[in-house]
mmCIF file of C-alpha atoms in Angstrom:
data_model
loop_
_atom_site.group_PDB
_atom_site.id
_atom_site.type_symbol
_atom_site.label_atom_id
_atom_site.label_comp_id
_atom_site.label_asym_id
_atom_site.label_seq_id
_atom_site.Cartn_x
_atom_site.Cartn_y
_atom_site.Cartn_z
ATOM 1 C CA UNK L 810 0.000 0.000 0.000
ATOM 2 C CA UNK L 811 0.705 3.523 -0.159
ATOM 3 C CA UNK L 812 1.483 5.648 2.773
ATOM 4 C CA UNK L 813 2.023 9.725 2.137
ATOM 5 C CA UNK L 814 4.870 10.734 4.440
ATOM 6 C CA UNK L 815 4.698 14.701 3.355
ATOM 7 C CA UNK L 816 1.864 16.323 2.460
ATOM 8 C CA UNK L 817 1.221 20.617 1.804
ATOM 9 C CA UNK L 818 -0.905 22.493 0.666
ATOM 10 C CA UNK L 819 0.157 26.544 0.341
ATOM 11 C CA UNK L 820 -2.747 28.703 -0.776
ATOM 12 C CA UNK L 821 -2.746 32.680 -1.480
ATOM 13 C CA UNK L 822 -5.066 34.869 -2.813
ATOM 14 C CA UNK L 823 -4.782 37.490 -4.224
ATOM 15 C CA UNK L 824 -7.293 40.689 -5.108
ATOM 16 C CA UNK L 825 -6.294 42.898 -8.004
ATOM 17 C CA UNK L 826 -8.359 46.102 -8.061
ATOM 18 C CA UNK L 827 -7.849 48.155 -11.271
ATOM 19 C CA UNK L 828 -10.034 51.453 -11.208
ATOM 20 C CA UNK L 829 -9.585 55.359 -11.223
ATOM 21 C CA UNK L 830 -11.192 57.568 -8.822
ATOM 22 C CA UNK L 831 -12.461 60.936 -10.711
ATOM 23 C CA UNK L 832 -13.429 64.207 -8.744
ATOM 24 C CA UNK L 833 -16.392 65.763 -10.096
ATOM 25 C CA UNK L 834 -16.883 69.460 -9.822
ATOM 26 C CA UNK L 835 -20.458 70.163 -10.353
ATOM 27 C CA UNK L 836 -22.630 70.095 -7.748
ATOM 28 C CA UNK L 837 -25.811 67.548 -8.631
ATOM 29 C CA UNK L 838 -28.290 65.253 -6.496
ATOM 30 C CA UNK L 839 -27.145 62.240 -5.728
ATOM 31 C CA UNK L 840 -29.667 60.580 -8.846
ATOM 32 C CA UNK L 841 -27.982 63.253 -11.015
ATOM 33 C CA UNK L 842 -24.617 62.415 -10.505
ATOM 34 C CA UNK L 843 -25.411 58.511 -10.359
ATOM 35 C CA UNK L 844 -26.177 59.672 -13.763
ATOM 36 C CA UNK L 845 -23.200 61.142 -14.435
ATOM 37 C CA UNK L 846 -21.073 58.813 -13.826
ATOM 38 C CA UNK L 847 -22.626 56.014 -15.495
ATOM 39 C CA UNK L 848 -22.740 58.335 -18.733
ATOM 40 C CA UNK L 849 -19.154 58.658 -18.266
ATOM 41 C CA UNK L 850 -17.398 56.740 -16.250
ATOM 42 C CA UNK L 851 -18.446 53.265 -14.356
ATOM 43 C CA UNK L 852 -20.827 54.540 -11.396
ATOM 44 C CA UNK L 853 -20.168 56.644 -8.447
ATOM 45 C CA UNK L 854 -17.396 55.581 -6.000
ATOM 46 C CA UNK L 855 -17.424 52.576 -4.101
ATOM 47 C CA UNK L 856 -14.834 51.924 -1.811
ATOM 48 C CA UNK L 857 -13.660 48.488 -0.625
ATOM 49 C CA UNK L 858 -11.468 49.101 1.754
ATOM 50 C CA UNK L 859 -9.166 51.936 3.837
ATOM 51 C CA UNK L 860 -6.647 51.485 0.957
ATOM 52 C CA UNK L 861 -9.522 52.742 -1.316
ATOM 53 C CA UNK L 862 -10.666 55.639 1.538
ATOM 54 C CA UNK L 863 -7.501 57.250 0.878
ATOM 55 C CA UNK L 864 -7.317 56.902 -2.542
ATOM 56 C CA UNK L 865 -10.444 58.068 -2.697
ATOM 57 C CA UNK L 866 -9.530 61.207 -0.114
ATOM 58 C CA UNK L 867 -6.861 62.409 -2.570
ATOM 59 C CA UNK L 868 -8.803 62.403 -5.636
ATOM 60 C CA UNK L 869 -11.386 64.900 -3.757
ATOM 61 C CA UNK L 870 -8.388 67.386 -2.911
ATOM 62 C CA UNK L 871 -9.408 69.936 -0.833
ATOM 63 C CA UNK L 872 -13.384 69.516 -1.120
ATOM 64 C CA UNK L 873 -15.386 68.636 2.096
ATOM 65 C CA UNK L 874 -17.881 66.588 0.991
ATOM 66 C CA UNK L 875 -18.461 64.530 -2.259
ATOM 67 C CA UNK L 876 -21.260 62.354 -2.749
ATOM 68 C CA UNK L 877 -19.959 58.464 -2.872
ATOM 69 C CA UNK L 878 -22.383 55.217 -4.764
ATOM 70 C CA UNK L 879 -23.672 54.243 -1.073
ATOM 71 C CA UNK L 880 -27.268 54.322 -1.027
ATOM 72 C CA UNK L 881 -30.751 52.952 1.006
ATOM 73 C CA UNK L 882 -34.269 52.038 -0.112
ATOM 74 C CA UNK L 883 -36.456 53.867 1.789
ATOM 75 C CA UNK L 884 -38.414 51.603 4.335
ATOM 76 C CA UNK L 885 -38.816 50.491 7.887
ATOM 77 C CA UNK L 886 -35.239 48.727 7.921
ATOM 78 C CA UNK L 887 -31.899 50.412 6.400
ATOM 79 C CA UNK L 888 -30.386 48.253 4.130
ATOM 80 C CA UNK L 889 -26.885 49.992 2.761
ATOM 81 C CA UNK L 890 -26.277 49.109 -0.912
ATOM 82 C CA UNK L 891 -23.698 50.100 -3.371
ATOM 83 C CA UNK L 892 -24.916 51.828 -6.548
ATOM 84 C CA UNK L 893 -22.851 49.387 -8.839
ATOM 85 C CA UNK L 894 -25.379 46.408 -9.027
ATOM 86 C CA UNK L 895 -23.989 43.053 -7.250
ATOM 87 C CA UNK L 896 -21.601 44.894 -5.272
ATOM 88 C CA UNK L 897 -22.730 44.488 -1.753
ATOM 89 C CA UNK L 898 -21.715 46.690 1.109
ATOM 90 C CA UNK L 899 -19.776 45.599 3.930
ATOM 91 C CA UNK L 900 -21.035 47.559 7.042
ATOM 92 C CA UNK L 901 -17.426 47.548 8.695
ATOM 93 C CA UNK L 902 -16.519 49.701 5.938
ATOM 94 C CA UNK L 903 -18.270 52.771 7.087
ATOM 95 C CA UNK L 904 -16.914 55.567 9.623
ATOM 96 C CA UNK L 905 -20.347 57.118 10.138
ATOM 97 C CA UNK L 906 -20.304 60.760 11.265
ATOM 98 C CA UNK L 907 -24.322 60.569 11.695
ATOM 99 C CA UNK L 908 -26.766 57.777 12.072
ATOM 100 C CA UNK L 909 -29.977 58.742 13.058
ATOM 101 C CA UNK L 910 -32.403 56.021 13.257
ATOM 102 C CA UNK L 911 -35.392 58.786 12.628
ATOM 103 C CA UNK L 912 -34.058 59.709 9.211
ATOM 104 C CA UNK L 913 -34.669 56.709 7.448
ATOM 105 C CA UNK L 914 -37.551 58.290 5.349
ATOM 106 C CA UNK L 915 -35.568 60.916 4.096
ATOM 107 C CA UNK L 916 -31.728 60.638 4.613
ATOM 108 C CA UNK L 917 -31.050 57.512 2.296
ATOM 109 C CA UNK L 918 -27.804 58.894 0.453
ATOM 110 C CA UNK L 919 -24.595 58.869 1.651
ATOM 111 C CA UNK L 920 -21.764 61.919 1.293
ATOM 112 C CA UNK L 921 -18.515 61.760 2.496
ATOM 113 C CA UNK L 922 -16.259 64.277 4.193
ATOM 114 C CA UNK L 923 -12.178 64.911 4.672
ATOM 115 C CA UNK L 924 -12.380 63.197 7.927
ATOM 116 C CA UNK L 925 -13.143 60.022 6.104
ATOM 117 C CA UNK L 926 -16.803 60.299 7.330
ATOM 118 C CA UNK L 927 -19.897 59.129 5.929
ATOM 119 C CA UNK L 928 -22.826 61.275 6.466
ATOM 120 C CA UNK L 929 -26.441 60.602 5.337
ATOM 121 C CA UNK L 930 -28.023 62.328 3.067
ATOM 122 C CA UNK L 931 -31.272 63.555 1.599
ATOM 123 C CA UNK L 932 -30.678 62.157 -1.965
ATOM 124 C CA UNK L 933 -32.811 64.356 -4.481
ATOM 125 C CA UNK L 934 -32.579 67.753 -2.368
ATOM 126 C CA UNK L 935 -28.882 68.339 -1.856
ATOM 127 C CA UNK L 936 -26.324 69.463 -4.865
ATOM 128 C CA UNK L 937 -22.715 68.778 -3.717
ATOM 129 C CA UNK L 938 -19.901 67.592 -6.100
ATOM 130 C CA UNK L 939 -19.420 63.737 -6.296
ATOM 131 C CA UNK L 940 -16.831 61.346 -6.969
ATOM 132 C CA UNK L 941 -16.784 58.803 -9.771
ATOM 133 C CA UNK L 942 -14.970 55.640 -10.807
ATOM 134 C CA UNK L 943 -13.317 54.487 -14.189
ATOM 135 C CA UNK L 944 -14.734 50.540 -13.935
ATOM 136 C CA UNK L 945 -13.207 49.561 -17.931
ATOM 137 C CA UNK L 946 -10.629 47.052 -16.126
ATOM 138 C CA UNK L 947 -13.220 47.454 -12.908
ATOM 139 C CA UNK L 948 -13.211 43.392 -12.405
ATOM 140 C CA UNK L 949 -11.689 42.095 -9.449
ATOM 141 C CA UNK L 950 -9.377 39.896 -10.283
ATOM 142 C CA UNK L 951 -8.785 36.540 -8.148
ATOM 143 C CA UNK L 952 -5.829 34.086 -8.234
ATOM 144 C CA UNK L 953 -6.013 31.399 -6.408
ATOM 145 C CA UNK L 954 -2.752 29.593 -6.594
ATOM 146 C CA UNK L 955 -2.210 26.412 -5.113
ATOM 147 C CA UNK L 956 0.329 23.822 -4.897
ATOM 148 C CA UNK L 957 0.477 20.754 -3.231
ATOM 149 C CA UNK L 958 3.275 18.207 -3.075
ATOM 150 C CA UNK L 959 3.183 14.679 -1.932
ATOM 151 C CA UNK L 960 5.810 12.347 -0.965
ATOM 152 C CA UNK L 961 4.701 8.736 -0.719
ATOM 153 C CA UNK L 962 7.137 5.667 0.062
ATOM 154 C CA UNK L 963 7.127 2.610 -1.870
ATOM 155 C CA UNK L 964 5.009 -0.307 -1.230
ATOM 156 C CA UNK L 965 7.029 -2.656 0.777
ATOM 157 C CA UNK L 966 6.000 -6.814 0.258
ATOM 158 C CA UNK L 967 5.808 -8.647 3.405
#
């Protein structure tokens, strides 16, 4: 018989992110600049992680706020959601600077400020600049890479 005397398995992954952040100086609803961007660009901003915050911080300069691609359906429970369909939002994301539990009717867009806040937002009342991304190479990228190695003796006859 055969008896494995080493056995490994090494896995990494990897996540390749290949997007643009673009400032937007005009100041539009969040619906009008959702617009916008997806005339132009990809969608508004999304940000995956605190990597991405700060990229995201220096493509706004010196602006305080900027509206970003997080968004809620109005209703009885707040449900974050990123504009870019099938992207889902991770709540450990967010640095909230407000969040009101009486605002849910009204406040369901979200702007962010140069303390890397998020602040909610009415959505169609509000003109502030905005902050798009370039999405051509927008797909994440995975690599799994794997390699196993085996050592197995001989089979031995008793």
């Amino acid at each position: 018989h055969i008896v494995p005397l080493f056995r490994h398995s090494q896995c990494s992954f990897f996540t390749c992110r290949h997007y643009e952040y673009h400032f937007i100086g005009e100041n539009k609803t969040w619906k009008e600049a959702q617009s916008f961007c997806r005339e132009n660009y990809t969608d508004l901003a999304k940000v995956y992680d605190m990597t991405d915050m700060k990229r995201l911080l220096d493509s706004v300069k010196n602006q305080t706020e900027a509206w970003i691609g997080l968004y809620s359906e109005p209703g009885n429970k707040r449900m974050w959601h990123w504009s870019l369909p099938g992207v889902e939002h991770n709540e450990s994301e967010a640095k909230w600077e407000n969040r009101d539990r009486n605002d849910e009717h009204c406040k369901n867009c979200v702007r962010m400020n140069r303390d890397q806040k998020w602040k909610t937002s009415k959505c169609h009342e509000e003109k502030i600049k905005f902050v798009c991304y370039n999405g051509e190479n927008m797909q994440l990228i995975f690599l799994l890479f794997c390699v196993f190695c085996y050592a197995c003796s001989a089979c031995q006859h008793v």
